[in-house]
Short mmCIF file of C-alpha atoms and ligand atoms in Angstrom, two decimals:
data_model
loop_
_atom_site.label_atom_id
_atom_site.label_comp_id
_atom_site.label_asym_id
_atom_site.label_seq_id
_atom_site.Cartn_x
_atom_site.Cartn_y
_atom_site.Cartn_z
CA UNK U 1 1.59 105.37 39.92
CA UNK U 2 3.88 108.48 39.59
CA UNK U 3 6.82 107.67 37.04
CA UNK U 4 4.90 109.23 33.90
CA UNK U 5 5.41 112.91 35.73
CA UNK U 6 9.27 112.26 34.21
CA UNK U 7 7.58 114.29 31.93
CA UNK U 8 6.66 118.08 32.29
CA UNK U 9 3.73 118.33 34.90
CA UNK U 10 0.26 119.48 33.05
CA UNK U 11 0.38 122.43 35.58
CA UNK U 12 3.71 124.07 36.66
CA UNK U 13 4.60 122.38 40.27
CA UNK U 14 6.42 124.62 42.90
CA UNK U 15 7.99 122.50 46.29
CA UNK U 16 7.61 125.99 48.39
CA UNK U 17 9.33 124.82 52.12
CA UNK U 18 8.29 128.31 54.15
CA UNK U 19 6.58 128.08 57.66
CA UNK U 20 2.61 128.49 58.28
CA UNK U 21 2.47 131.00 61.04
CA UNK U 22 -1.92 131.18 61.28
CA UNK U 23 -2.28 135.08 61.34
CA UNK U 24 -0.01 137.88 60.51
CA UNK U 25 -0.26 136.69 56.63
CA UNK U 26 2.90 136.27 55.95
CA UNK U 27 5.48 132.51 54.63
CA UNK U 28 2.98 130.20 53.37
CA UNK U 29 0.05 132.22 54.02
CA UNK U 30 1.00 134.28 51.41
CA UNK U 31 3.16 132.43 48.56
CA UNK U 32 0.45 129.63 47.97
CA UNK U 33 -2.42 131.76 46.95
CA UNK U 34 0.18 134.11 44.99
CA UNK U 35 1.11 131.22 43.33
CA UNK U 36 -2.44 129.78 43.48
CA UNK U 37 -3.05 132.48 41.37
CA UNK U 38 -0.40 132.63 38.78
CA UNK U 39 -1.41 129.05 38.00
CA UNK U 40 1.14 127.00 39.49
CA UNK U 41 0.59 124.38 42.50
CA UNK U 42 2.43 125.12 44.79
CA UNK U 43 2.94 122.25 47.69
CA UNK U 44 3.75 123.10 50.92
CA UNK U 45 6.98 121.28 53.01
CA UNK U 46 6.35 123.41 55.91
CA UNK U 47 9.50 124.59 58.26
CA UNK U 48 7.34 125.11 61.06
CA UNK U 49 3.81 126.02 62.08
CA UNK U 50 3.51 129.72 64.15
CA UNK U 51 0.46 130.99 65.82
CA UNK U 52 1.02 134.00 64.31
CA UNK U 53 4.90 135.34 62.29
CA UNK U 54 7.81 136.64 65.06
CA UNK U 55 6.67 140.43 65.35
CA UNK U 56 3.81 139.90 67.01
CA UNK U 57 4.28 138.79 70.38
CA UNK U 58 3.20 135.28 71.75
CA UNK U 59 3.77 133.77 68.95
CA UNK U 60 3.21 129.46 69.36
CA UNK U 61 6.75 128.04 67.76
CA UNK U 62 6.89 124.78 66.53
CA UNK U 63 9.80 123.02 64.71
CA UNK U 64 9.15 121.09 62.14
CA UNK U 65 12.80 119.30 61.83
CA UNK U 66 11.90 115.76 61.87
CA UNK U 67 8.35 115.99 59.83
CA UNK U 68 10.00 117.21 56.66
CA UNK U 69 12.27 114.44 56.53
CA UNK U 70 9.78 111.78 56.36
CA UNK U 71 7.45 113.61 53.80
CA UNK U 72 10.64 114.82 51.78
CA UNK U 73 11.57 110.88 51.89
CA UNK U 74 7.72 110.15 50.90
CA UNK U 75 7.89 112.79 48.70
CA UNK U 76 11.08 110.75 47.27
CA UNK U 77 9.32 107.28 46.99
CA UNK U 78 6.86 108.97 45.05
CA UNK U 79 9.36 110.15 42.07
CA UNK U 80 7.97 113.71 42.29
CA UNK U 81 8.71 116.29 39.57
CA UNK U 82 9.17 120.53 40.49
CA UNK U 83 9.40 122.59 38.18
CA UNK U 84 10.57 124.94 40.86
CA UNK U 85 11.88 124.60 44.44
CA UNK U 86 11.08 128.14 46.23
CA UNK U 87 12.47 128.37 50.58
CA UNK U 88 12.19 130.97 52.47
CA UNK U 89 11.77 130.95 56.24
CA UNK U 90 13.93 128.06 58.31
CA UNK U 91 12.64 126.74 61.40
CA UNK U 92 16.56 125.59 62.05
CA UNK U 93 20.06 126.71 60.76
CA UNK U 94 20.25 121.80 60.21
CA UNK U 95 16.74 122.67 58.23
CA UNK U 96 19.01 124.04 55.65
CA UNK U 97 21.43 120.75 55.69
CA UNK U 98 17.84 119.35 54.58
CA UNK U 99 16.67 122.08 51.91
CA UNK U 100 20.13 121.47 50.11
CA UNK U 101 20.00 117.41 50.04
CA UNK U 102 16.33 118.06 48.81
CA UNK U 103 16.80 120.05 45.66
CA UNK U 104 20.08 117.52 45.48
CA UNK U 105 16.70 114.80 45.21
CA UNK U 106 14.72 116.56 43.76
CA UNK U 107 17.29 118.55 40.31
CA UNK U 108 16.15 118.83 37.05
CA UNK U 109 16.96 120.65 34.45
CA UNK U 110 14.36 123.25 33.26
CA UNK U 111 13.98 123.56 36.99
CA UNK U 112 14.78 127.39 38.88
CA UNK U 113 15.21 126.48 42.45
CA UNK U 114 14.86 130.46 44.39
CA UNK U 115 16.11 130.88 47.97
CA UNK U 116 15.12 133.81 49.80
CA UNK U 117 17.70 133.97 51.88
CA UNK U 118 14.75 134.98 55.29
CA UNK U 119 17.62 136.59 58.37
CA UNK U 120 16.30 140.17 58.88
CA UNK U 121 14.55 143.06 57.76
CA UNK U 122 16.57 147.12 59.00
CA UNK U 123 19.61 146.69 59.91
CA UNK U 124 18.47 143.37 62.39
CA UNK U 125 18.16 139.58 62.61
CA UNK U 126 15.13 138.80 63.20
CA UNK U 127 14.43 138.37 67.11
CA UNK U 128 13.81 134.43 66.62
CA UNK U 129 16.71 134.22 63.93
CA UNK U 130 19.20 132.42 65.15
CA UNK U 131 23.33 134.01 64.77
CA UNK U 132 23.98 130.51 63.06
CA UNK U 133 21.27 130.68 60.25
CA UNK U 134 23.10 132.93 58.51
CA UNK U 135 26.14 130.31 58.40
CA UNK U 136 23.84 128.08 57.06
CA UNK U 137 22.09 130.58 54.66
CA UNK U 138 25.22 130.80 53.69
CA UNK U 139 26.08 127.79 52.47
CA UNK U 140 21.95 127.30 51.11
CA UNK U 141 22.77 130.53 49.23
CA UNK U 142 24.94 128.04 47.11
CA UNK U 143 22.71 126.00 45.37
CA UNK U 144 20.03 128.35 44.16
CA UNK U 145 19.85 129.66 41.17
CA UNK U 146 17.75 132.79 42.31
CA UNK U 147 17.95 134.04 45.32
CA UNK U 148 15.86 137.42 47.01
CA UNK U 149 17.54 138.69 50.32
CA UNK U 150 16.62 142.47 50.94
CA UNK U 151 19.61 145.33 51.58
CA UNK U 152 19.26 143.69 55.92
CA UNK U 153 20.17 140.07 54.26
CA UNK U 154 22.31 141.20 52.05
CA UNK U 155 24.71 142.53 54.32
CA UNK U 156 24.11 139.70 56.65
CA UNK U 157 25.60 137.08 53.89
CA UNK U 158 28.83 139.16 53.05
CA UNK U 159 29.46 140.23 56.74
CA UNK U 160 28.67 144.14 55.51
CA UNK U 161 28.35 146.45 58.05
CA UNK U 162 24.21 147.73 57.56
CA UNK U 163 23.65 151.24 55.85
CA UNK U 164 20.77 152.61 53.69
CA UNK U 165 22.74 154.71 52.26
CA UNK U 166 25.09 152.33 49.94
CA UNK U 167 25.79 153.84 46.44
CA UNK U 168 24.87 152.45 42.85
CA UNK U 169 28.77 150.55 42.96
CA UNK U 170 28.76 149.42 46.17
CA UNK U 171 24.91 147.70 45.17
CA UNK U 172 26.59 146.11 42.56
CA UNK U 173 28.89 145.41 43.87
CA UNK U 174 26.88 143.97 46.62
CA UNK U 175 25.51 141.42 43.55
CA UNK U 176 28.10 140.47 42.18
CA UNK U 177 29.87 138.88 44.74
CA UNK U 178 26.55 136.91 46.16
CA UNK U 179 26.39 135.14 42.27
CA UNK U 180 30.00 134.18 42.33
CA UNK U 181 28.77 132.19 45.61
CA UNK U 182 26.65 129.87 43.03
CA UNK U 183 23.75 132.11 41.60
CA UNK U 184 22.59 132.83 38.68
CA UNK U 185 20.30 135.41 39.94
CA UNK U 186 20.50 137.54 42.27
CA UNK U 187 18.07 139.89 43.57
CA UNK U 188 18.23 143.01 46.25
CA UNK U 189 14.83 144.55 47.80
CA UNK U 190 14.68 147.10 50.17
CA UNK U 191 17.04 149.81 48.23
CA UNK U 192 17.55 153.13 47.47
CA UNK U 193 18.68 152.44 43.63
CA UNK U 194 20.56 155.67 42.42
CA UNK U 195 20.00 157.42 45.64
CA UNK U 196 16.87 158.68 45.35
CA UNK U 197 15.10 160.41 47.56
CA UNK U 198 11.33 158.50 48.31
CA UNK U 199 12.23 156.31 46.19
CA UNK U 200 12.33 152.19 46.98
CA UNK U 201 13.16 149.70 44.38
CA UNK U 202 15.23 146.70 43.48
CA UNK U 203 18.52 146.45 41.47
CA UNK U 204 19.16 142.96 40.26
CA UNK U 205 21.96 141.42 38.21
CA UNK U 206 21.98 138.08 36.20
CA UNK U 207 25.71 136.91 35.62
CA UNK U 208 25.05 135.10 32.21
CA UNK U 209 24.77 138.53 30.45
CA UNK U 210 26.27 140.55 33.04
CA UNK U 211 23.71 143.09 33.11
CA UNK U 212 22.12 145.21 35.85
CA UNK U 213 18.45 146.23 36.78
CA UNK U 214 16.81 147.60 38.51
CA UNK U 215 12.88 149.07 38.73
CA UNK U 216 11.90 151.82 41.67
CA UNK U 217 8.44 152.56 43.75
CA UNK U 218 7.84 155.46 45.24
CA UNK U 219 8.28 155.00 48.93
CA UNK U 220 5.14 154.33 51.30
CA UNK U 221 5.90 155.29 54.84
CA UNK U 222 4.76 151.56 55.90
CA UNK U 223 6.31 148.66 56.28
CA UNK U 224 4.19 145.26 56.26
CA UNK U 225 5.33 142.12 57.27
CA UNK U 226 5.85 139.41 54.56
CA UNK U 227 5.89 141.61 51.98
CA UNK U 228 9.04 140.34 51.50
CA UNK U 229 7.77 136.47 51.05
CA UNK U 230 4.98 137.98 48.85
CA UNK U 231 7.83 139.91 46.71
CA UNK U 232 9.74 136.56 45.71
CA UNK U 233 6.52 134.72 45.05
CA UNK U 234 5.60 136.43 42.38
CA UNK U 235 8.81 136.35 40.90
CA UNK U 236 8.92 132.50 41.50
CA UNK U 237 5.60 133.19 40.03
CA UNK U 238 6.12 135.25 36.92
CA UNK U 239 9.56 133.15 35.87
CA UNK U 240 7.38 129.86 35.86
CA UNK U 241 4.90 131.09 33.20
CA UNK U 242 8.23 132.69 31.23
CA UNK U 243 8.30 136.25 31.76
CA UNK U 244 12.51 138.07 31.62
CA UNK U 245 13.60 138.36 34.61
CA UNK U 246 13.23 142.71 33.98
CA UNK U 247 9.25 141.36 33.28
CA UNK U 248 9.19 139.15 36.52
CA UNK U 249 10.88 142.54 38.74
CA UNK U 250 8.05 145.10 37.48
CA UNK U 251 5.19 142.91 38.28
CA UNK U 252 6.58 142.63 41.43
CA UNK U 253 6.75 146.00 42.21
CA UNK U 254 3.79 146.87 41.32
CA UNK U 255 1.79 144.16 42.81
CA UNK U 256 3.50 144.71 46.05
CA UNK U 257 3.02 148.50 45.45
CA UNK U 258 -0.38 148.57 44.92
CA UNK U 259 -0.61 145.57 48.12
CA UNK U 260 1.09 148.38 49.84
CA UNK U 261 -2.00 151.77 48.80
CA UNK U 262 -4.44 148.94 49.47
CA UNK U 263 -3.72 148.71 52.74
CA UNK U 264 -2.54 152.28 54.03
CA UNK U 265 -5.78 154.18 53.07
CA UNK U 266 -7.38 152.10 56.47
CA UNK U 267 -6.87 152.76 60.08
CA UNK U 268 -5.02 149.46 60.91
CA UNK U 269 -2.52 147.32 62.68
CA UNK U 270 0.40 146.50 59.96
CA UNK U 271 1.52 143.27 61.95
CA UNK U 272 -1.89 141.95 60.24
CA UNK U 273 -0.09 142.28 57.06
CA UNK U 274 -0.88 143.67 53.43
CA UNK U 275 -4.71 143.12 52.17
CA UNK U 276 -3.68 140.40 49.62
CA UNK U 277 -6.79 139.15 49.24
CA UNK U 278 -8.03 142.83 47.32
CA UNK U 279 -5.74 142.98 45.08
CA UNK U 280 -4.91 138.58 44.33
CA UNK U 281 -6.82 139.11 41.30
CA UNK U 282 -4.03 141.71 39.94
CA UNK U 283 -1.84 138.74 39.26
CA UNK U 284 -3.70 137.80 36.05
CA UNK U 285 -4.16 141.52 34.84
CA UNK U 286 -1.72 142.37 31.74
CA UNK U 287 1.56 144.37 32.57
CA UNK U 288 0.70 147.92 31.73
CA UNK U 289 3.07 149.92 32.20
CA UNK U 290 6.18 148.81 32.34
CA UNK U 291 9.17 151.25 34.31
CA UNK U 292 12.33 149.04 34.56
CA UNK U 293 15.85 150.08 33.62
CA UNK U 294 19.42 149.05 33.34
CA UNK U 295 21.39 150.49 36.42
CA UNK U 296 24.49 151.23 34.99
O1 PXL Y 1 8.56 137.13 55.99
C1 PXL Y 1 9.38 136.57 56.85
C2 PXL Y 1 8.85 135.70 58.13
C3 PXL Y 1 8.02 133.87 57.88
N1 PXL Y 1 7.65 133.44 59.01
C4 PXL Y 1 8.13 134.05 60.36
C5 PXL Y 1 8.29 135.70 60.19
C6 PXL Y 1 9.06 136.07 59.34
C7 PXL Y 1 9.59 137.90 59.41
O2 PXL Y 1 9.62 138.19 60.71
O3 PXL Y 1 8.48 135.83 61.55
C8 PXL Y 1 8.00 132.77 61.03
#
């Protein structure tokens, strides 16, 4: 019945390999609404079920490694075609092998494989993350077309000691070294390009074009879980809609910026994440201001 889906999907379809955390706006509860709003069908392949993301004490955790194998086997039997495979938080190091197998099994020519190597933030591994996951993520990154590490994750993948004040040349060097592992496009978030004070931003490297891009925005003194998931989801959606890399970067930075501003004005427990529901419609607004620049 599904054989004729070898042709194009009527709506772009993403296999979203992330955890499902019930409360706190991260992973699938962020990925799904963002991509759906952008007109993309999300097929979740959940890696774990948690009561909340890991930053809320006492959370439950159900590892779905075995169930993933069964889900993948069923999807293979249906011959599903995915326009993108997009992975994030994994529930066990063994799942990295499963995701690699998934990519091999469902690979097609036009498809874009996005790996968000979720490992840590602010210079530290997430408390729930095993050291072994770093090696496994290195292995998974080789299979990706695009990766979206934050600066902490870039350092962990490269074996570099984390600092906040890397120079432009050091940041470029990190992006090139990561792309040498396989991905055509490397996007590093949570950086301050040009050592600009009060600016936060992202840099990106496109290996085929040998071009670097940067987008910065005003820094807000707040940090919300799940913003990395939101960022990588907008990138995935924008590229599937046909945007160029710098426009996709612009849209993702602007979306996070609006979402943080929509949230920061309230006296609110940051662990609940950005007030996504208030800003989702902005994803369908035309790009009005564009602030990307070549990063020389
Ligand atoms: O946003 C990344 C993320 C995803 N999933 C879980 C997490 C985190 C970050 O803390 O704990 C379960």
